[in-house]
């Protein structure tokens, strides 16, 4: 309800000439390595046919490439370097990962690696998290973002220009509830909010 997914929608709409890959972390899939990263890569590169022989270590992230031939175990560095090369080859590229607090450690490690290895490439990584879902030792806390935007509920003063009486009281200032309350034909949110 804070509007983080909506911000990703708005950013994606403003980058029409850039490959964008979107994914969201999932509580049910958080034990599966690279899942949100793989989903985002598939989305960004949906029109690209990947050659498994060119970057074979990508099979660790995109298991469907393993169907193309014999496989072997790859070191983590081989996997990360293959990922870096793939991203650079197809830049400009933006990966948008919603609910990163549900991502596995392999995905988070990969994002940190990409941030450093692609620092001069036209590559962006945008992630959203719910801070209340992060334990003190969660790996996301060790990422070094270049910028942070914190979404808080809107204040009564921020909503006043809308000219809608009681909107803050009915929504608590949460962006999703405000948008729903202002939508044409919206029902009274006081029932939904309890």
Short mmCIF file of C-alpha atoms in Angstrom, two decimals:
data_model
loop_
_atom_site.label_atom_id
_atom_site.label_comp_id
_atom_site.label_asym_id
_atom_site.label_seq_id
_atom_site.Cartn_x
_atom_site.Cartn_y
_atom_site.Cartn_z
CA UNK A 1 0.00 0.00 0.00
CA UNK A 2 2.98 2.39 0.07
CA UNK A 3 3.17 2.83 -3.71
CA UNK A 4 6.50 1.11 -4.41
CA UNK A 5 5.15 -1.05 -7.24
CA UNK A 6 3.46 1.99 -8.77
CA UNK A 7 6.78 3.83 -8.79
CA UNK A 8 8.30 0.94 -10.76
CA UNK A 9 5.39 1.16 -13.22
CA UNK A 10 6.00 4.90 -13.68
CA UNK A 11 9.75 4.43 -14.16
CA UNK A 12 9.21 1.68 -16.72
CA UNK A 13 6.83 3.92 -18.68
CA UNK A 14 9.50 6.64 -18.83
CA UNK A 15 12.16 4.33 -20.29
CA UNK A 16 10.67 3.22 -23.62
CA UNK A 17 14.02 2.71 -25.39
CA UNK A 18 15.56 0.58 -22.65
CA UNK A 19 15.32 -3.15 -22.08
CA UNK A 20 13.48 -3.57 -18.79
CA UNK A 21 13.19 -6.74 -16.81
CA UNK A 22 10.78 -6.91 -13.91
CA UNK A 23 10.29 -9.47 -11.21
CA UNK A 24 9.13 -9.71 -7.64
CA UNK A 25 10.45 -11.71 -4.78
CA UNK A 26 8.16 -14.37 -3.36
CA UNK A 27 7.98 -15.79 0.14
CA UNK A 28 7.29 -19.22 -1.34
CA UNK A 29 10.27 -19.12 -3.72
CA UNK A 30 12.84 -17.47 -1.47
CA UNK A 31 14.71 -20.76 -1.04
CA UNK A 32 15.23 -21.12 -4.82
CA UNK A 33 18.52 -19.59 -6.00
CA UNK A 34 18.41 -16.73 -8.50
CA UNK A 35 14.63 -16.91 -9.03
CA UNK A 36 13.77 -13.16 -9.09
CA UNK A 37 16.94 -12.40 -11.04
CA UNK A 38 16.13 -15.11 -13.60
CA UNK A 39 12.57 -13.82 -14.02
CA UNK A 40 13.82 -10.26 -14.55
CA UNK A 41 16.44 -11.40 -17.07
CA UNK A 42 13.89 -13.44 -19.01
CA UNK A 43 11.60 -10.42 -19.10
CA UNK A 44 14.32 -8.03 -20.25
CA UNK A 45 15.68 -10.43 -22.87
CA UNK A 46 12.41 -11.97 -24.04
CA UNK A 47 13.20 -11.11 -27.69
CA UNK A 48 16.79 -12.37 -27.52
CA UNK A 49 17.79 -15.92 -28.27
CA UNK A 50 20.55 -16.82 -25.85
CA UNK A 51 23.38 -19.07 -27.00
CA UNK A 52 24.14 -21.44 -24.11
CA UNK A 53 27.57 -22.19 -25.56
CA UNK A 54 28.64 -18.55 -25.40
CA UNK A 55 28.12 -18.08 -21.64
CA UNK A 56 27.64 -21.61 -20.32
CA UNK A 57 27.77 -20.64 -16.63
CA UNK A 58 24.47 -18.77 -17.12
CA UNK A 59 22.87 -22.21 -16.80
CA UNK A 60 23.12 -21.75 -13.04
CA UNK A 61 20.78 -18.73 -13.26
CA UNK A 62 18.69 -19.73 -16.29
CA UNK A 63 18.27 -23.50 -15.96
CA UNK A 64 16.43 -23.77 -19.26
CA UNK A 65 19.81 -23.22 -20.97
CA UNK A 66 20.97 -26.49 -19.41
CA UNK A 67 18.64 -28.37 -21.74
CA UNK A 68 20.85 -27.41 -24.69
CA UNK A 69 23.74 -29.68 -23.90
CA UNK A 70 26.03 -31.21 -21.33
CA UNK A 71 26.39 -29.30 -18.10
CA UNK A 72 28.87 -29.11 -15.30
CA UNK A 73 29.07 -27.26 -12.04
CA UNK A 74 30.34 -23.70 -12.34
CA UNK A 75 32.00 -21.63 -9.69
CA UNK A 76 30.14 -18.65 -8.32
CA UNK A 77 32.63 -16.29 -9.95
CA UNK A 78 32.08 -17.94 -13.36
CA UNK A 79 28.34 -17.51 -12.94
CA UNK A 80 28.66 -13.86 -11.88
CA UNK A 81 31.09 -13.02 -14.69
CA UNK A 82 28.75 -14.64 -17.24
CA UNK A 83 25.89 -12.61 -15.82
CA UNK A 84 27.95 -9.44 -16.07
CA UNK A 85 28.83 -10.17 -19.68
CA UNK A 86 25.21 -10.92 -20.57
CA UNK A 87 23.99 -7.66 -19.04
CA UNK A 88 26.72 -5.61 -20.74
CA UNK A 89 26.00 -7.23 -24.12
CA UNK A 90 22.35 -6.22 -23.96
CA UNK A 91 22.64 -2.79 -22.35
CA UNK A 92 21.05 -0.34 -21.94
CA UNK A 93 19.15 -2.46 -19.52
CA UNK A 94 17.28 -1.94 -16.25
CA UNK A 95 16.37 -4.69 -13.82
CA UNK A 96 13.45 -3.85 -11.52
CA UNK A 97 13.03 -6.16 -8.57
CA UNK A 98 10.04 -5.61 -6.35
CA UNK A 99 9.92 -7.06 -2.83
CA UNK A 100 13.65 -7.79 -2.71
CA UNK A 101 13.25 -8.68 0.96
CA UNK A 102 11.90 -12.05 -0.28
CA UNK A 103 14.84 -12.71 -2.63
CA UNK A 104 17.38 -15.45 -2.04
CA UNK A 105 20.98 -14.74 -1.10
CA UNK A 106 22.25 -15.69 -4.59
CA UNK A 107 20.10 -12.99 -6.19
CA UNK A 108 21.19 -10.36 -3.68
CA UNK A 109 24.85 -11.30 -4.12
CA UNK A 110 24.44 -11.09 -7.91
CA UNK A 111 22.92 -7.60 -7.69
CA UNK A 112 25.82 -6.40 -5.55
CA UNK A 113 28.29 -7.90 -8.03
CA UNK A 114 26.51 -6.32 -11.01
CA UNK A 115 26.47 -2.95 -9.27
CA UNK A 116 30.25 -2.98 -8.98
CA UNK A 117 31.14 -4.71 -12.27
CA UNK A 118 28.73 -2.67 -14.40
CA UNK A 119 29.37 0.69 -12.73
CA UNK A 120 30.37 2.31 -16.04
CA UNK A 121 27.85 0.46 -18.23
CA UNK A 122 24.35 1.73 -19.07
CA UNK A 123 22.76 -0.66 -16.59
CA UNK A 124 20.39 0.12 -13.75
CA UNK A 125 19.14 -1.95 -10.87
CA UNK A 126 16.06 -0.72 -9.06
CA UNK A 127 14.79 -2.68 -6.11
CA UNK A 128 12.03 -2.21 -3.59
CA UNK A 129 11.87 -3.60 -0.08
CA UNK A 130 9.60 -3.40 2.90
CA UNK A 131 11.98 -2.41 5.71
CA UNK A 132 9.70 -3.96 8.31
CA UNK A 133 10.30 -7.35 6.62
CA UNK A 134 14.10 -7.12 7.00
CA UNK A 135 15.80 -8.74 9.96
CA UNK A 136 18.88 -7.02 11.33
CA UNK A 137 21.16 -9.48 9.50
CA UNK A 138 19.20 -9.67 6.21
CA UNK A 139 21.63 -9.60 3.22
CA UNK A 140 19.71 -6.70 1.60
CA UNK A 141 20.99 -4.48 4.41
CA UNK A 142 24.55 -5.01 3.14
CA UNK A 143 23.81 -3.65 -0.33
CA UNK A 144 25.21 -0.20 -1.00
CA UNK A 145 22.56 1.59 -3.06
CA UNK A 146 23.52 4.75 -4.89
CA UNK A 147 20.26 6.32 -3.76
CA UNK A 148 17.34 5.46 -1.52
CA UNK A 149 13.76 6.66 -1.70
CA UNK A 150 11.69 5.98 1.41
CA UNK A 151 7.96 5.87 0.90
CA UNK A 152 5.95 6.92 3.91
CA UNK A 153 2.21 7.45 4.20
CA UNK A 154 1.10 10.84 2.95
CA UNK A 155 0.37 13.42 5.62
CA UNK A 156 -2.93 15.21 6.02
CA UNK A 157 -1.24 18.40 4.75
CA UNK A 158 0.03 16.60 1.62
CA UNK A 159 -3.47 15.35 0.86
CA UNK A 160 -5.19 18.69 1.57
CA UNK A 161 -4.74 20.04 -2.01
CA UNK A 162 -6.95 17.19 -3.25
CA UNK A 163 -9.89 18.88 -1.57
CA UNK A 164 -11.44 15.59 -0.46
CA UNK A 165 -12.70 15.78 3.10
CA UNK A 166 -11.63 12.96 5.38
CA UNK A 167 -9.41 11.18 2.85
CA UNK A 168 -6.49 11.01 5.30
CA UNK A 169 -8.65 9.66 8.08
CA UNK A 170 -10.16 7.00 5.79
CA UNK A 171 -6.86 5.89 4.21
CA UNK A 172 -4.19 6.56 6.80
CA UNK A 173 -2.33 8.34 4.00
CA UNK A 174 -1.35 5.07 2.31
CA UNK A 175 -0.94 5.80 -1.39
CA UNK A 176 -2.80 2.72 -2.65
CA UNK A 177 -5.80 3.47 -0.43
CA UNK A 178 -5.79 7.14 -1.45
CA UNK A 179 -5.77 6.16 -5.13
CA UNK A 180 -8.62 3.72 -4.52
CA UNK A 181 -10.60 6.34 -2.61
CA UNK A 182 -10.21 8.82 -5.45
CA UNK A 183 -11.02 6.37 -8.24
CA UNK A 184 -14.32 6.98 -10.04
CA UNK A 185 -17.07 4.88 -8.51
CA UNK A 186 -15.00 3.97 -5.46
CA UNK A 187 -16.84 2.57 -2.48
CA UNK A 188 -16.50 3.88 1.03
CA UNK A 189 -13.07 2.67 2.21
CA UNK A 190 -13.98 2.86 5.85
CA UNK A 191 -15.58 -0.58 5.52
CA UNK A 192 -12.46 -2.05 3.86
CA UNK A 193 -10.11 -0.45 6.37
CA UNK A 194 -12.03 -1.77 9.33
#
